[in-house]
Amino acid sequence: MSVSYPDLNLTNFPESVDTFVQMLNIVASDYATLSEYQSAMEEGNVVKANTALSNMVDGVKKILTADKINKIFDSIEALQRFLSTDIVPYIAQLQSNWQSEVDKFAYRGVYSSSTTYYKNNIVSYTIEAHTYLYINISSQSKSVPPTDSTVWQQFTVVGAQGLTGDAMSFLYEWNNATQYTPQDCVSYNGKLWGCVSANQNSAPSSSNNKWKVVMEISPTRYPIQSNTPSDQENGDIWFQVV
């Protein structure tokens, strides 16, 4: 009998797993004994019927009784109750607990000593003009600055200072009449070129050391030139140099 569900007296679930008889098919050699069993049951002679059943090979595995069916029903009922009253609420509670932890992975803004922080809260904190992100690794803290590694763990690290970039001036399509100086940028033959040394009437090319390729462009899609492109189709866009 189930302890959790005492009204279901044919099942032991969920305290233990129920066992069931594996049923077998009746074969031709069982016919005589089966007829005797049926006649005894029709007469209401249960003792005679059970005797006939015991004489049948694996008789208990071939006759489906009400007790066997009711045990299945009780087991199914116990399983459904256990699922709805124990498993579903348990999973819901786990999901709630997990969501609570996930929600703590939140950016709480600039660190403040007056704010209480919880595990997985994220703050920004500035040290010597550099701003870093820190995540709280303790259960709860207040008035503990992010520099305390027992409570906070740094998210970001400042790398080495890169080289200073030089601004380039885009002068549209290359023109043989224009005097170019270093850092001038032009479009020519499907590429953007940067001027390396001063020049005039020296067309950009891979063999011309006065120019260096900056990037590939798609002149057939968005050409930049003074005259209407010859291969333009209806709806295409081009930028006219004026």
C-alpha positions as CSV (number, residue, x, y, z in Angstrom):
1,M,0.0,0.0,0.0
2,S,1.2,3.5,-0.8
3,V,2.1,5.5,2.3
4,S,1.7,8.8,0.4
5,Y,-1.7,7.8,-1.1
6,P,-3.3,5.3,1.4
7,D,-6.6,5.3,-0.6
8,L,-4.7,3.5,-3.4
9,N,-4.2,0.2,-1.7
10,L,-2.9,-1.8,-4.7
11,T,0.2,0.4,-5.4
12,N,3.4,1.0,-3.4
13,F,4.3,4.1,-5.4
14,P,6.1,6.5,-4.8
15,E,7.8,4.8,-1.8
16,S,8.8,1.9,-4.0
17,V,8.4,0.9,-7.7
18,D,5.5,-1.5,-8.4
19,T,6.1,-4.8,-10.1
20,F,3.7,-6.4,-12.6
21,V,3.2,-9.9,-14.0
22,Q,4.3,-10.2,-17.6
23,M,1.3,-11.6,-19.3
24,L,1.6,-14.6,-21.8
25,N,-0.7,-15.7,-24.6
26,I,-2.9,-18.8,-24.2
27,V,-1.8,-21.7,-26.3
28,A,-3.7,-24.7,-27.7
29,S,-2.6,-27.0,-24.9
30,D,-4.3,-24.7,-22.4
31,Y,-7.8,-25.2,-23.9
32,A,-9.0,-28.0,-21.6
33,T,-7.8,-26.4,-18.4
34,L,-9.1,-23.0,-19.5
35,S,-12.5,-24.6,-20.1
36,E,-12.5,-26.1,-16.7
37,Y,-11.5,-22.7,-15.2
38,Q,-14.3,-21.0,-17.0
39,S,-16.9,-23.5,-16.0
40,A,-15.9,-23.3,-12.3
41,M,-16.1,-19.5,-12.4
42,E,-19.6,-19.7,-14.0
43,E,-20.6,-22.0,-11.2
44,G,-19.3,-19.6,-8.7
45,N,-16.8,-22.2,-7.4
46,V,-13.7,-20.1,-6.9
47,V,-11.7,-22.9,-5.2
48,K,-12.3,-25.2,-8.2
49,A,-11.4,-22.3,-10.6
50,N,-8.1,-21.6,-8.7
51,T,-7.2,-25.3,-8.7
52,A,-7.8,-25.4,-12.5
53,L,-5.7,-22.2,-12.9
54,S,-2.8,-23.8,-10.8
55,N,-2.9,-26.8,-13.2
56,M,-2.3,-24.6,-16.2
57,V,1.3,-23.9,-17.1
58,D,2.0,-20.3,-16.2
59,G,-1.7,-19.9,-15.6
60,V,-1.4,-16.7,-13.5
61,K,0.3,-15.1,-16.4
62,K,-2.5,-16.0,-18.9
63,I,-5.6,-14.9,-17.0
64,L,-6.2,-11.2,-16.6
65,T,-8.1,-10.6,-13.3
66,A,-9.7,-7.5,-11.9
67,D,-7.0,-7.2,-9.2
68,K,-4.3,-7.0,-11.9
69,I,-6.2,-4.3,-13.8
70,N,-7.0,-2.3,-10.7
71,K,-3.3,-2.4,-9.7
72,I,-2.4,-0.8,-13.0
73,F,-5.1,1.9,-12.4
74,D,-3.8,2.6,-8.9
75,S,-0.3,2.8,-10.2
76,I,-1.2,5.3,-12.9
77,E,-3.2,7.4,-10.5
78,A,-0.3,7.5,-8.0
79,L,2.1,8.5,-10.8
80,Q,-0.2,11.3,-11.9
81,R,-0.6,12.6,-8.4
82,F,3.1,12.5,-7.7
83,L,3.8,14.4,-11.0
84,S,1.3,17.1,-10.3
85,T,1.9,17.6,-6.5
86,D,5.6,16.9,-6.3
87,I,7.5,17.0,-9.6
88,V,5.8,20.0,-11.2
89,P,6.1,22.3,-8.1
90,Y,9.7,21.1,-7.6
91,I,10.7,22.0,-11.1
92,A,8.9,25.3,-10.9
93,Q,10.8,26.1,-7.7
94,L,14.1,25.2,-9.3
95,Q,13.3,27.4,-12.3
96,S,12.4,30.3,-10.0
97,N,15.7,29.9,-8.0
98,W,17.7,29.8,-11.3
99,Q,15.9,32.8,-12.7
100,S,16.6,34.7,-9.4
101,E,20.3,33.9,-9.9
102,V,20.2,34.9,-13.6
103,D,18.5,38.2,-12.7
104,K,21.5,39.1,-10.5
105,F,23.7,39.2,-13.6
106,A,22.8,42.8,-14.1
107,Y,24.8,46.0,-14.6
108,R,24.2,48.1,-11.5
109,G,25.9,51.2,-12.9
110,V,28.9,53.0,-11.3
111,Y,30.0,51.5,-8.0
112,S,28.5,53.2,-4.9
113,S,29.6,52.5,-1.4
114,S,26.0,53.1,-0.2
115,T,24.6,50.4,-2.4
116,T,24.2,46.7,-1.3
117,Y,25.5,44.4,-4.0
118,Y,24.7,40.7,-4.4
119,K,26.6,37.9,-6.1
120,N,26.8,38.4,-9.9
121,N,26.0,42.1,-9.8
122,I,28.2,44.0,-12.2
123,V,29.5,47.6,-11.7
124,S,31.9,50.0,-13.4
125,Y,34.8,51.5,-11.4
126,T,37.4,54.0,-12.4
127,I,41.0,53.7,-11.4
128,E,43.6,56.3,-12.7
129,A,41.4,57.5,-15.5
130,H,40.6,53.9,-16.7
131,T,37.2,52.5,-16.2
132,Y,36.8,48.8,-15.5
133,L,33.9,46.3,-15.1
134,Y,33.8,44.2,-12.0
135,I,31.5,41.3,-11.0
136,N,30.6,40.6,-7.4
137,I,31.7,37.1,-6.3
138,S,30.4,37.1,-2.7
139,S,26.9,36.5,-1.4
140,Q,26.3,40.1,-0.3
141,S,28.4,43.2,0.2
142,K,28.3,46.9,1.0
143,S,31.0,49.5,1.3
144,V,33.5,47.1,-0.2
145,P,35.3,48.7,-3.2
146,P,35.9,46.6,-6.4
147,T,39.6,46.7,-5.6
148,D,39.0,44.1,-3.0
149,S,39.6,40.8,-4.9
150,T,37.9,38.7,-2.2
151,V,34.5,40.3,-3.1
152,W,35.0,41.5,-6.7
153,Q,36.5,40.1,-9.8
154,Q,37.6,42.3,-12.7
155,F,35.9,41.8,-16.0
156,T,38.0,44.1,-18.2
157,V,41.7,44.7,-18.6
158,V,43.3,47.7,-20.2
159,G,45.7,46.7,-23.0
160,A,48.8,48.5,-24.2
161,Q,48.3,51.8,-25.9
162,G,48.1,51.5,-29.7
163,L,49.7,53.7,-32.3
164,T,48.2,57.0,-33.0
165,G,46.3,57.1,-36.3
166,D,46.7,59.8,-38.9
167,A,43.6,61.2,-40.5
168,M,43.2,60.7,-44.3
169,S,41.5,63.1,-46.6
170,F,39.2,61.5,-49.2
171,L,39.5,63.4,-52.6
172,Y,37.1,61.2,-54.5
173,E,38.2,59.9,-58.0
174,W,41.9,60.2,-58.9
175,N,42.6,63.1,-61.3
176,N,45.8,63.6,-63.2
177,A,45.7,67.3,-62.7
178,T,45.5,67.2,-58.9
179,Q,48.6,67.6,-56.7
180,Y,48.4,64.9,-54.1
181,T,50.2,64.9,-50.7
182,P,50.6,62.1,-48.1
183,Q,47.4,61.0,-46.4
184,D,45.3,62.0,-49.4
185,C,42.9,59.2,-50.4
186,V,41.4,58.6,-53.9
187,S,39.3,55.9,-55.7
188,Y,40.9,54.4,-58.8
189,N,40.3,51.1,-60.6
190,G,38.0,49.6,-58.0
191,K,40.2,50.4,-55.0
192,L,40.8,53.1,-52.5
193,W,44.4,54.4,-52.5
194,G,46.3,56.3,-50.0
195,C,49.0,58.7,-51.0
196,V,52.4,57.8,-49.6
197,S,54.5,60.6,-51.2
198,A,53.6,63.8,-53.0
199,N,52.9,63.4,-56.7
200,Q,50.9,64.6,-59.7
201,N,49.8,62.8,-62.8
202,S,51.1,59.5,-61.3
203,A,48.2,57.0,-61.5
204,P,47.9,54.6,-58.5
205,S,49.0,51.1,-59.1
206,S,50.5,48.1,-57.3
207,S,53.9,49.0,-58.9
208,N,53.7,52.7,-58.0
209,N,55.4,53.3,-54.6
210,K,53.7,56.7,-54.3
211,W,50.4,55.0,-53.6
212,K,49.3,52.2,-51.3
213,V,46.0,50.2,-51.4
214,V,43.7,51.1,-48.5
215,M,40.8,48.8,-49.4
216,E,38.9,47.1,-52.2
217,I,35.7,48.8,-53.3
218,S,32.9,47.9,-55.7
219,P,32.9,50.5,-58.4
220,T,30.0,48.8,-60.2
221,R,27.7,49.1,-57.2
222,Y,28.5,52.5,-55.7
223,P,31.0,54.2,-58.1
224,I,32.5,57.6,-57.2
225,Q,33.3,59.6,-60.4
226,S,32.6,62.8,-62.3
227,N,30.9,61.2,-65.3
228,T,27.9,58.8,-65.5
229,P,29.2,55.2,-65.3
230,S,28.7,53.4,-68.6
231,D,27.6,50.2,-67.0
232,Q,24.9,51.6,-64.8
233,E,21.5,50.0,-64.8
234,N,18.1,51.3,-63.8
235,G,18.0,51.7,-60.0
236,D,21.8,51.7,-59.5
237,I,23.4,54.4,-57.4
238,W,26.6,56.4,-58.1
239,F,28.3,59.4,-56.5
240,Q,29.1,62.2,-58.8
241,V,32.3,64.3,-58.2
242,V,31.4,68.0,-58.8
